[in-house]
XYZ file of C-alpha atoms in Angstrom:
631
model
C -51.038 -106.558 -35.779
C -52.264 -103.530 -36.643
C -55.952 -105.053 -34.875
C -53.637 -105.846 -32.022
C -52.055 -101.857 -32.523
C -55.921 -100.811 -32.849
C -56.947 -102.559 -29.169
C -54.225 -101.024 -27.158
C -54.915 -97.651 -28.225
C -58.880 -97.911 -27.671
C -58.029 -99.720 -23.671
C -55.919 -96.590 -23.275
C -58.474 -93.982 -24.572
C -60.692 -96.451 -22.876
C -58.419 -95.888 -19.426
C -58.218 -92.427 -19.620
C -61.769 -92.169 -20.435
C -62.477 -93.750 -16.998
C -59.489 -91.778 -15.386
C -61.055 -88.589 -16.872
C -63.209 -88.007 -13.514
C -63.551 -88.651 -10.117
C -66.039 -87.652 -7.423
C -65.293 -88.274 -3.403
C -66.560 -91.000 -1.607
C -69.000 -89.461 0.504
C -70.577 -88.888 -3.071
C -72.388 -92.138 -3.561
C -75.616 -93.623 -4.007
C -77.666 -94.403 -0.750
C -76.680 -90.123 0.648
C -78.779 -87.749 2.365
C -77.858 -84.013 1.243
C -79.547 -81.288 3.629
C -82.500 -79.403 3.150
C -83.411 -76.180 2.616
C -79.897 -75.168 1.685
C -77.653 -74.914 -0.985
C -75.097 -78.588 -1.429
C -72.022 -78.239 -2.771
C -71.242 -81.051 -4.988
C -67.363 -81.531 -6.105
C -65.022 -84.090 -7.906
C -61.913 -84.238 -9.984
C -61.648 -84.418 -13.601
C -58.827 -83.745 -16.554
C -58.358 -79.969 -16.685
C -60.927 -78.312 -19.085
C -63.541 -80.664 -18.600
C -67.125 -79.866 -18.624
C -69.529 -81.021 -16.532
C -72.812 -81.048 -16.841
C -74.567 -82.223 -13.475
C -78.630 -82.896 -12.862
C -80.787 -83.580 -10.120
C -84.468 -83.376 -9.578
C -84.749 -81.249 -12.605
C -82.332 -79.132 -12.463
C -79.385 -78.660 -15.036
C -76.041 -77.253 -13.793
C -72.482 -76.502 -15.195
C -69.104 -76.585 -14.215
C -65.283 -76.878 -15.890
C -62.513 -78.649 -14.325
C -59.771 -75.642 -13.069
C -55.639 -75.573 -13.065
C -55.696 -78.309 -10.708
C -58.096 -80.204 -11.794
C -61.345 -79.487 -9.366
C -64.823 -78.512 -10.216
C -67.231 -77.369 -7.893
C -71.057 -77.068 -8.058
C -73.705 -76.037 -5.550
C -76.770 -77.710 -5.485
C -80.191 -75.119 -5.186
C -81.759 -75.600 -1.905
C -84.160 -77.958 -2.004
C -87.209 -79.834 0.878
C -87.150 -82.792 2.009
C -87.829 -86.002 -0.124
C -86.625 -88.012 -2.485
C -85.168 -90.637 -3.844
C -83.578 -89.059 -6.880
C -80.755 -89.814 -9.127
C -77.982 -87.495 -9.715
C -76.267 -87.756 -13.026
C -72.362 -86.099 -14.296
C -71.401 -86.742 -17.232
C -68.664 -85.368 -18.589
C -68.136 -86.042 -23.295
C -66.521 -89.332 -22.417
C -68.457 -90.479 -19.071
C -71.728 -90.881 -16.928
C -71.790 -91.164 -13.309
C -75.217 -91.751 -11.416
C -75.896 -91.823 -7.837
C -78.733 -93.539 -6.942
C -81.670 -93.924 -4.121
C -80.288 -89.880 -2.911
C -82.759 -87.937 -0.397
C -82.737 -84.322 1.228
C -83.133 -84.418 4.577
C -81.060 -83.258 7.929
C -77.348 -84.543 7.890
C -75.103 -84.500 11.488
C -71.747 -84.635 11.399
C -71.163 -87.610 14.373
C -67.571 -86.439 16.303
C -65.116 -86.961 18.467
C -64.097 -90.547 20.527
C -64.939 -93.458 22.104
C -68.474 -92.568 23.984
C -69.382 -91.294 20.491
C -67.607 -93.716 18.276
C -69.137 -96.334 20.407
C -71.607 -99.105 18.582
C -74.618 -100.487 19.134
C -73.386 -104.604 18.481
C -70.722 -103.178 21.963
C -73.560 -104.043 24.450
C -75.137 -100.780 25.490
C -78.436 -100.997 27.313
C -80.995 -102.534 25.116
C -78.644 -102.952 21.960
C -79.766 -106.157 20.571
C -84.030 -105.425 20.410
C -81.918 -101.863 19.378
C -80.134 -103.836 16.422
C -83.884 -106.368 15.952
C -85.607 -103.055 15.705
C -83.824 -101.105 13.157
C -86.029 -101.491 9.965
C -85.236 -97.714 9.295
C -83.545 -97.139 5.445
C -84.202 -93.406 5.188
C -81.723 -93.508 8.180
C -78.279 -93.566 6.230
C -74.725 -93.968 7.855
C -71.075 -92.584 5.802
C -68.476 -93.609 8.136
C -65.333 -92.056 7.545
C -62.428 -94.107 7.531
C -59.865 -94.072 10.315
C -56.970 -92.621 8.856
C -54.253 -89.778 9.999
C -52.020 -87.502 7.932
C -50.062 -84.897 8.205
C -50.686 -83.211 5.444
C -55.317 -82.021 4.018
C -56.266 -84.701 2.441
C -59.381 -84.288 -0.633
C -60.566 -88.040 -0.076
C -61.955 -90.593 2.778
C -60.231 -93.878 2.513
C -63.088 -96.141 1.242
C -66.283 -95.981 2.468
C -69.850 -96.178 1.180
C -73.471 -94.592 3.033
C -75.729 -97.424 4.643
C -78.787 -97.620 5.213
C -80.156 -98.252 8.839
C -80.855 -102.439 9.250
C -80.456 -105.552 11.694
C -77.674 -106.544 9.246
C -76.112 -103.158 9.330
C -76.705 -101.329 12.017
C -75.208 -102.587 14.469
C -71.955 -101.262 13.771
C -73.101 -97.477 13.686
C -72.745 -94.539 16.155
C -74.980 -95.970 19.188
C -75.531 -93.093 20.134
C -75.356 -91.173 16.377
C -78.289 -94.069 15.377
C -80.565 -92.827 18.829
C -80.105 -89.587 17.653
C -81.251 -89.850 14.177
C -83.950 -91.900 14.986
C -85.300 -89.279 16.961
C -84.465 -86.422 14.533
C -85.994 -88.745 11.342
C -89.184 -90.343 13.737
C -90.318 -86.790 15.014
C -89.275 -84.793 11.666
C -90.404 -87.015 9.685
C -87.272 -86.482 7.190
C -84.841 -88.486 6.045
C -81.821 -88.237 8.621
C -77.922 -88.815 7.131
C -74.949 -89.297 9.863
C -71.431 -88.404 8.980
C -69.127 -90.348 11.756
C -66.266 -89.053 11.855
C -64.828 -90.378 15.267
C -61.888 -91.942 16.497
C -61.506 -93.892 20.494
C -59.520 -91.748 22.376
C -58.142 -89.150 20.505
C -57.587 -85.629 22.109
C -59.544 -82.538 20.994
C -56.327 -81.295 19.618
C -56.268 -83.778 16.484
C -59.485 -82.675 15.045
C -58.593 -79.296 15.185
C -56.955 -77.632 11.286
C -53.182 -77.215 12.774
C -53.550 -73.092 11.154
C -55.701 -72.501 13.915
C -53.562 -74.583 16.482
C -50.723 -71.901 15.620
C -53.246 -69.671 17.450
C -53.255 -71.621 21.198
C -50.161 -70.636 22.789
C -49.996 -73.858 24.575
C -50.613 -75.848 21.265
C -48.732 -73.986 19.112
C -44.633 -75.460 19.591
C -45.707 -78.539 20.010
C -47.652 -77.723 16.230
C -44.769 -76.152 14.802
C -42.624 -79.286 15.619
C -44.883 -81.711 13.478
C -45.126 -79.527 10.908
C -41.473 -78.675 10.613
C -39.840 -80.159 7.266
C -37.447 -83.048 8.218
C -40.353 -85.669 9.205
C -40.303 -88.816 6.918
C -43.983 -89.520 7.240
C -44.455 -92.085 4.676
C -41.284 -94.093 6.087
C -42.403 -93.560 9.635
C -46.218 -94.289 8.886
C -45.466 -97.281 6.897
C -42.798 -98.700 10.187
C -45.845 -98.127 12.802
C -48.044 -100.223 10.089
C -46.038 -103.631 10.325
C -45.715 -102.795 14.071
C -49.578 -102.038 14.651
C -50.102 -105.041 12.663
C -47.903 -107.493 14.314
C -48.885 -105.942 17.840
C -52.412 -106.449 17.954
C -52.297 -109.642 15.697
C -50.100 -111.321 18.723
C -52.727 -109.857 21.241
C -55.674 -111.506 20.147
C -53.911 -114.742 19.002
C -55.157 -117.768 21.040
C -52.723 -120.080 19.136
C -49.844 -117.603 20.201
C -51.422 -118.040 24.137
C -51.651 -121.683 23.741
C -47.867 -122.865 21.848
C -46.254 -120.970 25.254
C -48.022 -124.013 27.805
C -48.087 -121.361 30.194
C -51.372 -122.230 31.039
C -50.264 -126.160 32.110
C -49.813 -127.421 35.966
C -46.249 -128.085 34.956
C -45.304 -125.180 33.705
C -42.298 -123.550 35.611
C -43.294 -120.877 37.378
C -41.141 -120.741 40.147
C -38.943 -117.729 38.635
C -41.589 -115.065 38.262
C -42.678 -112.935 40.231
C -45.041 -112.691 42.905
C -47.867 -110.433 42.816
C -50.912 -108.960 44.447
C -53.922 -108.015 42.302
C -54.597 -105.378 41.497
C -51.011 -104.767 40.292
C -49.228 -101.513 41.525
C -46.709 -101.188 39.409
C -47.527 -101.306 35.671
C -47.324 -104.757 33.868
C -45.421 -104.432 30.299
C -45.912 -106.091 26.722
C -47.970 -109.828 27.735
C -48.315 -110.220 30.991
C -49.023 -114.146 32.228
C -50.431 -114.181 35.800
C -50.787 -118.040 37.192
C -52.362 -118.948 40.269
C -53.419 -122.031 42.400
C -56.186 -122.322 44.739
C -56.498 -125.960 46.921
C -59.823 -126.961 47.444
C -60.877 -129.151 50.401
C -63.575 -130.633 48.139
C -65.513 -130.277 44.933
C -68.059 -127.606 43.893
C -71.939 -128.664 44.324
C -71.829 -126.917 41.042
C -71.421 -124.072 39.332
C -68.705 -121.908 40.574
C -67.637 -118.087 40.129
C -64.670 -116.906 38.851
C -64.246 -112.998 39.774
C -60.905 -111.562 38.568
C -62.000 -107.047 38.180
C -61.069 -105.977 35.045
C -58.330 -106.881 32.632
C -56.909 -104.608 30.738
C -57.335 -104.711 28.440
C -57.322 -107.815 25.544
C -57.053 -111.093 27.554
C -56.695 -114.932 27.436
C -58.079 -116.283 30.468
C -57.791 -120.394 31.125
C -58.845 -122.701 34.354
C -57.583 -126.014 34.923
C -56.138 -125.775 31.584
C -58.924 -125.219 30.004
C -59.777 -122.265 27.780
C -62.674 -120.306 29.064
C -62.994 -116.722 27.667
C -61.283 -114.294 25.788
C -61.889 -110.605 26.734
C -61.089 -107.452 24.857
C -61.433 -103.446 25.689
C -65.200 -103.692 24.940
C -65.890 -106.200 28.390
C -66.558 -104.310 31.059
C -65.943 -105.623 33.896
C -64.395 -109.786 33.929
C -67.191 -112.274 35.764
C -67.135 -115.811 34.983
C -69.315 -118.659 35.837
C -67.531 -121.684 35.800
C -69.248 -124.662 35.000
C -69.445 -127.982 37.071
C -67.130 -130.136 37.162
C -64.248 -127.701 35.760
C -63.032 -126.702 39.106
C -61.572 -130.430 41.503
C -60.695 -130.957 44.899
C -56.539 -129.986 45.588
C -55.145 -128.434 42.478
C -56.658 -125.926 40.619
C -54.743 -123.330 38.259
C -55.816 -120.588 36.850
C -53.677 -118.732 34.141
C -54.619 -115.354 32.786
C -52.703 -113.781 29.740
C -53.386 -110.119 29.452
C -52.085 -107.523 26.911
C -52.912 -103.625 26.278
C -53.753 -102.336 22.957
C -53.723 -98.917 24.351
C -49.864 -98.153 25.934
C -48.296 -102.090 26.456
C -49.078 -101.610 30.063
C -51.543 -104.134 31.143
C -53.895 -103.917 34.517
C -55.344 -107.550 36.511
C -58.039 -106.993 39.141
C -60.068 -104.695 41.014
C -59.597 -103.985 44.630
C -61.615 -106.310 46.669
C -62.942 -107.736 43.630
C -60.126 -110.682 42.977
C -62.347 -114.252 44.156
C -63.264 -117.512 44.034
C -66.611 -118.469 44.623
C -67.370 -122.102 45.245
C -70.077 -123.484 47.615
C -71.812 -120.438 48.705
C -68.055 -119.033 50.113
C -66.172 -116.125 48.749
C -62.612 -116.794 49.364
C -60.192 -114.087 48.138
C -57.688 -114.853 45.859
C -55.824 -111.544 44.739
C -52.666 -112.205 46.834
C -49.495 -114.695 45.856
C -50.397 -114.059 41.513
C -46.916 -115.076 39.829
C -46.490 -112.936 37.678
C -43.918 -112.995 34.285
C -42.974 -111.396 30.874
C -41.001 -113.433 29.851
C -42.922 -115.774 28.364
C -43.647 -114.176 24.515
C -41.528 -111.611 22.643
C -41.274 -108.386 24.010
C -44.689 -105.978 21.772
C -43.188 -104.086 19.236
C -43.890 -100.073 19.816
C -46.764 -98.885 18.200
C -47.611 -95.157 18.143
C -50.758 -93.206 18.333
C -50.424 -90.566 15.295
C -54.312 -90.771 15.539
C -53.316 -88.394 18.825
C -51.572 -85.897 16.636
C -52.301 -82.245 16.350
C -54.464 -81.503 13.304
C -53.842 -85.724 12.338
C -57.486 -86.544 12.206
C -58.077 -83.205 10.805
C -56.370 -83.289 7.594
C -57.417 -86.829 7.493
C -60.851 -87.524 8.459
C -62.589 -83.561 8.026
C -60.634 -81.383 5.225
C -62.138 -84.333 2.967
C -65.814 -83.997 3.921
C -65.514 -79.772 4.688
C -67.695 -77.997 2.630
C -70.506 -80.977 2.392
C -74.037 -80.150 3.376
C -74.448 -80.714 6.980
C -77.807 -79.560 9.818
C -74.960 -79.436 12.387
C -72.462 -81.307 14.268
C -72.969 -83.536 17.824
C -70.044 -83.746 19.742
C -68.268 -86.564 22.694
C -65.241 -86.047 23.645
C -62.909 -84.694 26.726
C -61.672 -87.724 27.894
C -58.776 -88.023 25.476
C -57.638 -84.030 27.155
C -58.556 -84.044 30.973
C -54.070 -84.632 31.771
C -54.642 -80.763 30.541
C -57.958 -79.526 31.395
C -57.057 -76.191 32.261
C -56.013 -76.054 28.449
C -59.656 -77.299 26.689
C -61.875 -74.022 27.176
C -59.470 -72.474 24.660
C -58.928 -75.678 22.146
C -62.510 -76.185 22.380
C -63.609 -72.743 21.256
C -61.504 -73.219 19.008
C -62.571 -76.139 17.671
C -66.294 -74.756 16.709
C -64.578 -71.861 15.023
C -62.527 -73.553 13.040
C -64.809 -76.341 12.003
C -67.865 -73.026 11.234
C -64.612 -71.459 9.520
C -63.786 -74.387 6.995
C -67.392 -74.996 6.037
C -68.516 -70.895 5.734
C -70.998 -72.134 7.967
C -72.518 -70.421 11.350
C -74.092 -74.766 12.004
C -75.731 -75.900 15.206
C -72.921 -77.474 17.284
C -74.192 -79.803 20.238
C -71.553 -81.216 22.343
C -71.664 -83.763 25.940
C -70.665 -82.687 28.710
C -68.284 -85.458 30.183
C -69.915 -88.193 31.954
C -69.124 -88.973 35.960
C -65.614 -91.529 36.532
C -63.528 -92.704 38.314
C -63.673 -93.486 41.866
C -65.690 -91.650 44.270
C -64.383 -88.977 46.085
C -66.288 -86.000 48.436
C -65.298 -83.262 48.898
C -62.874 -83.082 45.795
C -61.881 -79.820 44.995
C -59.072 -80.400 42.468
C -61.049 -82.849 40.308
C -59.105 -82.248 36.685
C -62.349 -84.034 34.933
C -64.701 -81.459 36.871
C -62.500 -78.411 35.534
C -62.736 -80.306 31.982
C -66.509 -80.078 32.161
C -66.435 -76.732 33.208
C -64.534 -75.876 30.302
C -66.761 -77.639 28.060
C -69.402 -75.692 29.334
C -67.619 -72.103 27.928
C -67.770 -72.460 24.935
C -71.820 -72.316 25.107
C -70.823 -68.731 24.844
C -70.568 -69.685 20.847
C -73.676 -68.742 18.958
C -75.726 -71.596 18.140
C -74.182 -74.144 20.234
C -75.961 -76.744 22.798
C -74.811 -78.692 25.642
C -76.052 -82.671 26.939
C -75.101 -83.593 30.320
C -74.144 -86.314 30.835
C -73.129 -85.942 35.406
C -75.556 -88.545 36.212
C -75.448 -91.393 33.738
C -71.217 -91.837 34.320
C -69.867 -95.254 36.047
C -66.941 -95.262 38.692
C -65.268 -98.378 36.637
C -66.455 -97.885 33.176
C -65.744 -95.069 30.908
C -68.230 -95.931 28.225
C -70.914 -96.150 30.103
C -73.649 -98.177 28.583
C -76.678 -95.390 28.640
C -76.712 -93.611 25.263
C -80.154 -93.339 24.940
C -80.490 -90.412 27.847
C -77.291 -88.898 26.086
C -78.470 -89.377 22.830
C -82.068 -87.368 24.158
C -80.781 -84.690 25.959
C -78.535 -84.255 22.461
C -81.427 -84.223 20.767
C -83.435 -82.339 22.794
C -80.835 -79.280 22.377
C -81.414 -79.602 18.993
C -84.546 -79.151 19.205
C -83.786 -75.487 20.460
C -80.711 -74.531 19.056
C -81.391 -76.411 15.575
C -85.088 -76.407 15.190
C -85.701 -73.198 17.293
C -88.298 -75.175 19.763
C -88.980 -73.278 22.668
C -88.616 -76.594 24.236
C -87.016 -77.597 28.483
C -83.749 -78.709 27.090
C -81.248 -77.643 29.822
C -80.616 -78.740 33.341
C -80.980 -76.495 35.876
C -78.033 -73.517 35.414
C -76.480 -71.534 37.982
C -77.982 -67.742 37.573
C -77.057 -65.716 40.329
C -76.581 -66.247 44.402
C -76.980 -64.343 48.021
C -75.111 -65.055 51.115
C -76.973 -64.487 54.728
C -75.127 -65.562 57.536
C -73.665 -68.669 56.921
C -75.884 -69.656 54.134
C -76.105 -69.696 50.896
C -78.876 -69.193 48.924
C -78.481 -69.376 44.434
C -80.854 -69.196 41.989
C -81.044 -71.179 38.753
C -82.501 -71.167 35.185
C -83.888 -73.759 33.022
C -86.395 -75.408 35.917
C -88.979 -75.945 34.463
C -91.940 -76.547 36.703
C -89.805 -76.619 40.102
C -87.125 -78.354 41.606
C -87.257 -82.946 42.051
C -84.895 -85.073 43.548
C -84.139 -88.154 42.061
C -83.762 -89.899 46.041
C -83.396 -88.825 49.821
C -85.105 -85.416 50.911
C -82.466 -83.578 50.740
C -79.805 -81.902 48.357
C -76.269 -83.789 47.119
C -73.195 -82.305 45.948
C -72.353 -79.235 47.329
C -69.423 -78.440 48.838
C -68.629 -75.333 50.515
C -65.226 -73.692 51.894
C -64.406 -70.806 53.795
C -61.295 -68.194 54.335
C -58.656 -70.830 54.552
C -59.571 -72.881 51.185
C -61.332 -76.114 53.043
C -63.245 -77.307 51.808
C -66.223 -79.443 53.378
C -69.492 -81.294 52.166
C -72.463 -78.770 52.646
C -76.445 -79.385 53.394
C -78.531 -78.317 51.022
C -82.400 -77.787 50.147
C -84.742 -76.668 47.782
C -86.481 -73.770 49.170
C -88.992 -73.021 46.392
C -87.357 -72.063 43.095
C -84.099 -71.437 45.014
C -81.221 -73.961 46.817
C -79.552 -73.297 50.458
C -76.689 -74.455 50.930
C -74.455 -74.239 53.762
C -71.818 -76.399 56.291
C -71.682 -76.362 60.155
C -67.969 -75.934 59.793
C -67.739 -73.304 56.949
C -68.901 -69.709 58.879
C -68.610 -67.507 56.613
C -68.431 -69.372 53.068
C -66.018 -68.024 50.546
C -65.927 -70.298 47.857
C -68.964 -72.977 46.538
C -68.490 -75.866 44.021
C -71.544 -78.118 42.745
C -70.975 -81.440 41.330
C -67.020 -81.243 41.461
C -65.298 -84.635 41.110
C -64.251 -87.414 38.702
C -67.089 -89.282 40.003
C -69.986 -87.047 41.768
C -73.008 -87.550 43.229
C -75.877 -86.247 41.788
C -79.878 -86.141 42.793
C -80.879 -82.309 41.753
C -83.406 -82.256 38.582
C -85.951 -79.835 36.948
C -89.334 -81.269 36.353
C -88.084 -82.575 32.561
C -85.789 -84.595 34.298
C -82.798 -83.346 33.585
C -79.546 -82.518 36.387
C -78.339 -79.593 37.211
C -74.750 -78.569 35.716
C -71.821 -78.596 37.592
C -70.575 -75.191 38.995
C -67.721 -73.175 40.898
C -68.184 -70.082 42.270
C -64.656 -69.322 43.452
C -65.409 -65.678 45.806
C -68.873 -65.556 47.255
């Protein structure tokens, strides 16, 4: 009995010793600390615990405070490694191995920053195969929301760039890190804190959101007492598991039998694709195609686009599952699948975004057989009653402050060189408020870090159907709001105005984005004299009906990517009606005019959701959008 009691006491003491000290997940093997500056290390231990830290021949001491926290600030250290960091108490010894000093960046924003290398970016397979760079390391902050500031991230670890791991790294983050690593010959750490679809206000601390009139009422409502967030989050998580599980369940789709010829659909609605009215929940679509003869070989089915998760059946065979990462919905059907006479196309589509699936693109719902393309956009049978409704899922990641609380607060203070940021798509519906919000975000983070670090961001790419002229574009307005942040010190902007895709908000050309961000890093953070900015409006003169515009950052001169005249300018007279304008290069100036505007009053350049642009400087960088309301 005495032996059992002694054993129990020893086990209890051992467990207490194990619980005595804890480090945040970000302080772990393979970590990268910022070179040439102080780096804080922190954690928790029982009140009064003496902490001893040793690294690179230096010893540091601290004591756990009344709130159990402790903090040690490391001396600046030049780039290099590997080092072992040891943290000791009287009962514990914790080792962090393979630590390096180099350059550390936070890769923040929404889906275009989150977009992974293996999500079918340009030349992604080659990049992954070539990714033998163990001194490039990534720490991905888990996607978590919180109504209160958290002290630690969810469980995560630093990962080295290798073919087996790099596919899950942010594509822009990795390509940017590769430039940094190869050009500066230093280790590079990327802290990924991004989440697709999220608005900027989710990434700002609640206290600082209260400073903004537009965001104050919602922020006050969210953070008032009375919300049982624990229960709300738990129910939402249950809904999420059901929703996302069902959306991708082949078993559920097959169990309906709705892909079979004999499934009754006579009572279904008849619709044309693309659908004008939103579908709901899980939409089943069926269409028969009568062929006079069987195809001689392969056929091509084009469904335009399916938003966002879809199972596609042809003649009772599942030919493809698509998710939100797929661009377009084009399918080569093997020889023998289509038959003479009746053929059935059945599609089950759901939307993980908002429970409103969509199908088709205008002019792109076709079937090509024997080199003949037929329009099959009409006469689709539709029902959302085949399967039970999808449960509501609240995207709490859109809530003001919730991502700051859970994903930024836990790592604030970690030594960084700066931030690379790609976000804004989630704020286009309130574009006019984005300027103040984005400036507040940058100042907020710098305040939390107590460091005036470099903040480099991407100006949104073109997206959606091209319209010309489009003076009221909210996407153009948001790009203009983004540029206002350049009034802050140590900021840089890499425009993606020329590399967008009309039908995809996620351009697959991540290489140019990363390269332009790196150019701004060289200028802003490394203080190099490089031409890293596109031609930027400086001043203008009006003579008659001609506006002459001078630009900064032209380099050795303008160039056109195509054609002989400059595209993208629109002009308006006193009536405020905008017209497409002619524009020509004249030395280091651009001359703009329109035969329909005798006296120019206002002018815009590249001002549209998806502008057509062809004006570049000698470094191959596109001219930045701008607007002059009064010439």
